XYZ file of N, CA and C in Angstrom:
291
model
N 2.831 27.172 -15.311
C 1.841 27.689 -14.434
C 2.416 28.498 -13.265
N 2.302 29.527 -12.536
C 2.984 30.390 -11.448
C 2.914 29.789 -10.576
N 3.875 29.780 -9.929
C 3.627 28.411 -7.994
C 4.846 29.772 -7.149
N 5.054 31.190 -7.565
C 6.084 31.771 -6.741
C 5.113 31.666 -5.089
N 4.352 32.327 -4.462
C 3.856 32.503 -3.371
C 2.871 31.615 -3.316
N 2.453 31.103 -4.093
C 1.178 30.118 -2.986
C 1.769 28.798 -2.357
N 0.710 28.275 -1.732
C 1.110 27.186 -0.155
C 0.643 25.766 -1.071
N 2.005 24.984 -0.047
C 2.041 23.839 -1.210
C 1.197 22.508 -0.247
N 0.215 22.198 0.066
C 0.499 21.094 0.758
C 0.532 19.772 0.511
N 0.410 18.331 1.954
C 0.482 17.250 0.869
C -0.178 15.903 1.867
N -1.142 15.634 0.880
C -2.137 14.881 1.866
C -2.542 13.430 1.335
N -3.156 13.056 1.382
C -4.194 11.649 1.023
C -5.158 11.409 0.468
N -5.263 11.159 -0.932
C -6.446 11.427 -1.819
C -7.212 10.318 -0.879
N -8.846 11.030 -0.966
C -9.403 10.206 -0.288
C -10.682 9.997 -0.891
N -10.951 10.476 -2.131
C -12.034 10.246 -3.299
C -11.451 10.362 -4.486
N -12.288 9.877 -5.554
C -11.607 10.766 -7.029
C -13.065 9.925 -7.629
N -13.842 9.940 -7.042
C -15.145 9.898 -8.009
C -15.688 10.701 -8.704
N -15.465 11.971 -8.684
C -15.736 12.654 -9.702
C -14.754 12.886 -11.018
N -15.214 13.829 -12.023
C -13.897 13.775 -13.179
C -13.061 15.166 -12.654
N -12.313 14.541 -13.033
C -11.149 16.048 -13.154
C -10.957 16.695 -11.823
N -11.600 15.729 -10.656
C -11.547 16.938 -9.044
C -11.217 15.171 -8.437
N -10.156 15.431 -6.737
C -10.371 14.856 -6.418
C -10.551 15.583 -4.559
N -10.551 14.653 -4.004
C -10.792 15.173 -2.046
C -9.494 15.067 -1.680
N -8.590 15.771 -0.893
C -7.676 15.438 -0.057
C -7.456 15.994 1.708
N -7.316 14.416 1.758
C -7.368 15.298 3.035
C -5.761 15.165 3.930
N -5.274 16.148 4.116
C -4.328 16.854 5.050
C -4.636 17.005 6.726
N -2.967 16.572 6.973
C -3.233 16.689 8.273
C -2.196 16.840 9.334
N -2.088 18.181 10.064
C -1.343 18.312 10.459
C -1.328 18.176 12.443
N -0.163 18.133 12.867
C 0.420 18.233 14.106
C 0.826 18.860 15.164
N 0.110 19.361 16.325
C 0.762 20.823 16.647
C 0.876 20.577 18.230
N 0.978 21.308 18.986
C 1.207 21.052 20.709
C 0.123 22.184 20.843
N -0.841 21.569 21.651
C -1.615 22.158 22.882
C -0.867 23.679 23.076
N -1.565 25.325 23.067
C -0.585 25.784 23.846
C -0.889 25.702 25.372
N -1.166 25.560 25.731
C -1.704 25.616 27.627
C -1.123 24.478 27.784
N -1.751 22.879 27.414
C -1.841 21.338 27.852
C -0.146 20.830 27.472
N 0.301 20.840 26.842
C 1.421 20.603 26.087
C 1.245 19.211 25.008
N 0.360 18.968 25.302
C -0.437 17.587 24.224
C -0.343 18.137 23.136
N 0.299 16.707 22.401
C -0.180 17.118 20.391
C -1.087 16.881 20.341
N -1.817 17.408 18.874
C -3.129 17.218 18.657
C -2.969 17.204 17.323
N -3.698 15.974 16.532
C -3.910 15.912 15.209
C -4.903 16.639 14.786
N -5.355 17.621 13.495
C -5.932 17.558 13.152
C -6.119 17.613 12.122
N -7.342 17.380 10.899
C -7.145 17.420 9.842
C -8.193 17.956 8.419
N -8.102 18.242 7.671
C -9.042 19.090 6.946
C -9.240 17.623 5.390
N -10.403 18.732 4.977
C -10.710 17.846 3.534
C -10.408 18.751 2.438
N -9.673 19.013 1.120
C -10.009 19.657 0.198
C -10.121 19.823 -1.072
N -10.800 19.797 -1.817
C -11.301 19.583 -3.116
C -10.234 20.620 -3.817
N -9.601 19.637 -4.773
C -8.386 19.677 -5.906
C -8.625 19.051 -7.240
N -8.133 20.180 -8.201
C -8.109 20.031 -9.722
C -6.692 18.430 -10.076
N -7.254 18.176 -10.361
C -6.718 16.868 -11.309
C -7.098 16.641 -12.526
N -6.156 17.621 -13.890
C -6.435 17.686 -15.296
C -6.597 15.917 -15.650
N -5.738 15.336 -15.605
C -5.440 14.042 -16.053
C -5.907 12.909 -15.034
N -6.801 13.353 -14.749
C -7.217 11.833 -13.841
C -6.203 10.940 -13.287
N -4.936 11.253 -12.587
C -4.033 10.123 -12.300
C -4.115 9.900 -11.289
N -4.879 10.747 -9.756
C -4.389 10.334 -8.513
C -5.985 9.230 -8.092
N -5.544 8.470 -7.578
C -6.306 7.016 -7.320
C -6.515 7.321 -5.577
N -7.347 6.799 -4.944
C -7.418 6.348 -3.847
C -6.796 6.181 -2.767
N -5.995 6.914 -1.685
C -4.991 6.150 -1.041
C -3.310 6.598 -1.167
N -3.076 7.414 -2.539
C -2.174 7.556 -3.099
C -1.650 9.412 -2.461
N -0.495 9.305 -2.013
C -0.135 10.893 -0.798
C 0.487 11.566 -2.694
N -0.381 12.716 -2.064
C -0.495 13.650 -3.505
C -0.147 15.260 -3.065
N 0.522 16.581 -3.686
C 1.080 17.422 -3.435
C 0.122 18.696 -4.449
N -0.413 19.324 -3.411
C -0.896 20.127 -3.784
C -0.647 20.972 -3.706
N -1.318 22.162 -4.582
C -1.157 23.705 -4.768
C -1.987 24.824 -4.609
N -1.740 26.641 -4.358
C -3.089 26.852 -4.402
C -3.120 27.031 -5.902
N -4.374 27.774 -6.317
C -4.523 28.227 -7.500
C -6.384 29.506 -7.544
N -6.210 30.250 -8.456
C -6.952 30.685 -8.838
C -8.809 29.802 -8.147
N -9.692 30.099 -8.261
C -11.213 29.355 -7.999
C -11.239 28.843 -9.169
N -11.728 27.642 -9.341
C -11.954 26.866 -10.307
C -13.104 26.577 -10.257
N -13.659 26.534 -9.651
C -15.222 25.673 -9.287
C -15.809 27.029 -7.850
N -17.157 26.655 -7.346
C -17.533 26.572 -5.616
C -16.259 26.506 -4.904
N -15.917 25.051 -4.757
C -15.103 24.951 -4.416
C -14.300 24.733 -4.280
N -13.672 24.522 -6.342
C -12.086 23.676 -6.063
C -11.125 25.186 -5.834
N -9.903 25.373 -4.757
C -9.082 26.439 -4.727
C -7.583 25.770 -5.144
N -7.503 24.257 -5.035
C -6.311 24.068 -5.174
C -5.833 23.130 -6.439
N -4.627 22.498 -6.623
C -4.052 22.315 -8.213
C -3.354 20.928 -7.654
N -3.157 19.877 -8.453
C -2.091 18.670 -8.686
C -1.324 18.868 -8.452
N -0.088 18.836 -7.880
C 0.955 19.089 -8.757
C 1.544 18.104 -8.740
N 1.771 16.948 -8.472
C 2.108 15.349 -7.923
C 1.987 14.818 -7.419
N 1.674 13.105 -7.870
C 1.397 12.065 -6.837
C 3.423 11.903 -6.458
N 3.170 11.955 -4.658
C 4.480 11.513 -3.992
C 4.705 10.468 -4.342
N 3.989 9.152 -3.348
C 3.467 7.985 -3.732
C 2.765 7.083 -3.892
N 2.561 6.423 -4.496
C 1.632 5.355 -5.463
C 1.080 4.595 -3.860
N -0.372 4.079 -4.029
C -0.767 3.669 -3.223
C -1.136 2.166 -3.750
N -0.665 0.942 -3.012
C -0.739 -0.662 -3.529
C -1.601 -0.637 -3.889
N -2.123 -1.528 -5.234
C -3.469 -1.979 -6.156
C -4.476 -2.708 -4.487
N -4.891 -3.003 -4.580
C -6.043 -3.781 -3.557
C -6.203 -5.166 -4.853
N -6.012 -6.034 -4.305
C -6.678 -7.446 -4.654
C -7.525 -7.938 -4.157
N -8.692 -8.100 -4.183
C -10.278 -8.478 -4.468
C -10.126 -9.857 -4.171
N -10.276 -10.851 -3.669
C -10.489 -12.560 -3.310
C -12.181 -12.633 -3.391
N -12.711 -13.020 -4.009
C -13.818 -13.518 -4.054
C -14.384 -14.609 -3.966
N -15.497 -14.823 -2.813
C -15.971 -16.095 -2.019
C -16.852 -16.976 -2.833
N -16.454 -18.492 -2.225
C -17.917 -19.158 -3.507
C -19.117 -18.701 -2.629
N -19.891 -18.478 -3.351
C -21.435 -18.471 -2.900
C -21.976 -19.476 -2.047
N -21.202 -20.287 -2.364
C -21.858 -22.140 -1.456
C -21.057 -22.256 -0.409
N -19.814 -21.518 -0.292
C -19.174 -22.052 0.715
C -19.351 -21.675 1.799
N -19.297 -22.439 3.230
C -19.701 -21.803 4.895
C -17.943 -21.949 5.702
N -17.543 -20.638 6.112
C -16.527 -20.739 7.024
C -17.075 -20.613 8.501
């Protein structure tokens, strides 16, 4: 796969419910031109995950690619940081708290 002049972004996986597809939230911080206040804006990208490797909460790196579907223009390069596994604690049905 050629990655010569292709953009690369880093973001957090927000959804992996689709097969071989993930939704990545990429946030960027910039200074307002007039007022100087820092503003955080974010955008969601649909990316191709061939091996279904990424999980919700993982920090991933995605790269531009050819159009793979109507909305997929990005491909998963690597998982930068894994999200910790959540442990669910079930309450007893008869217990009052």
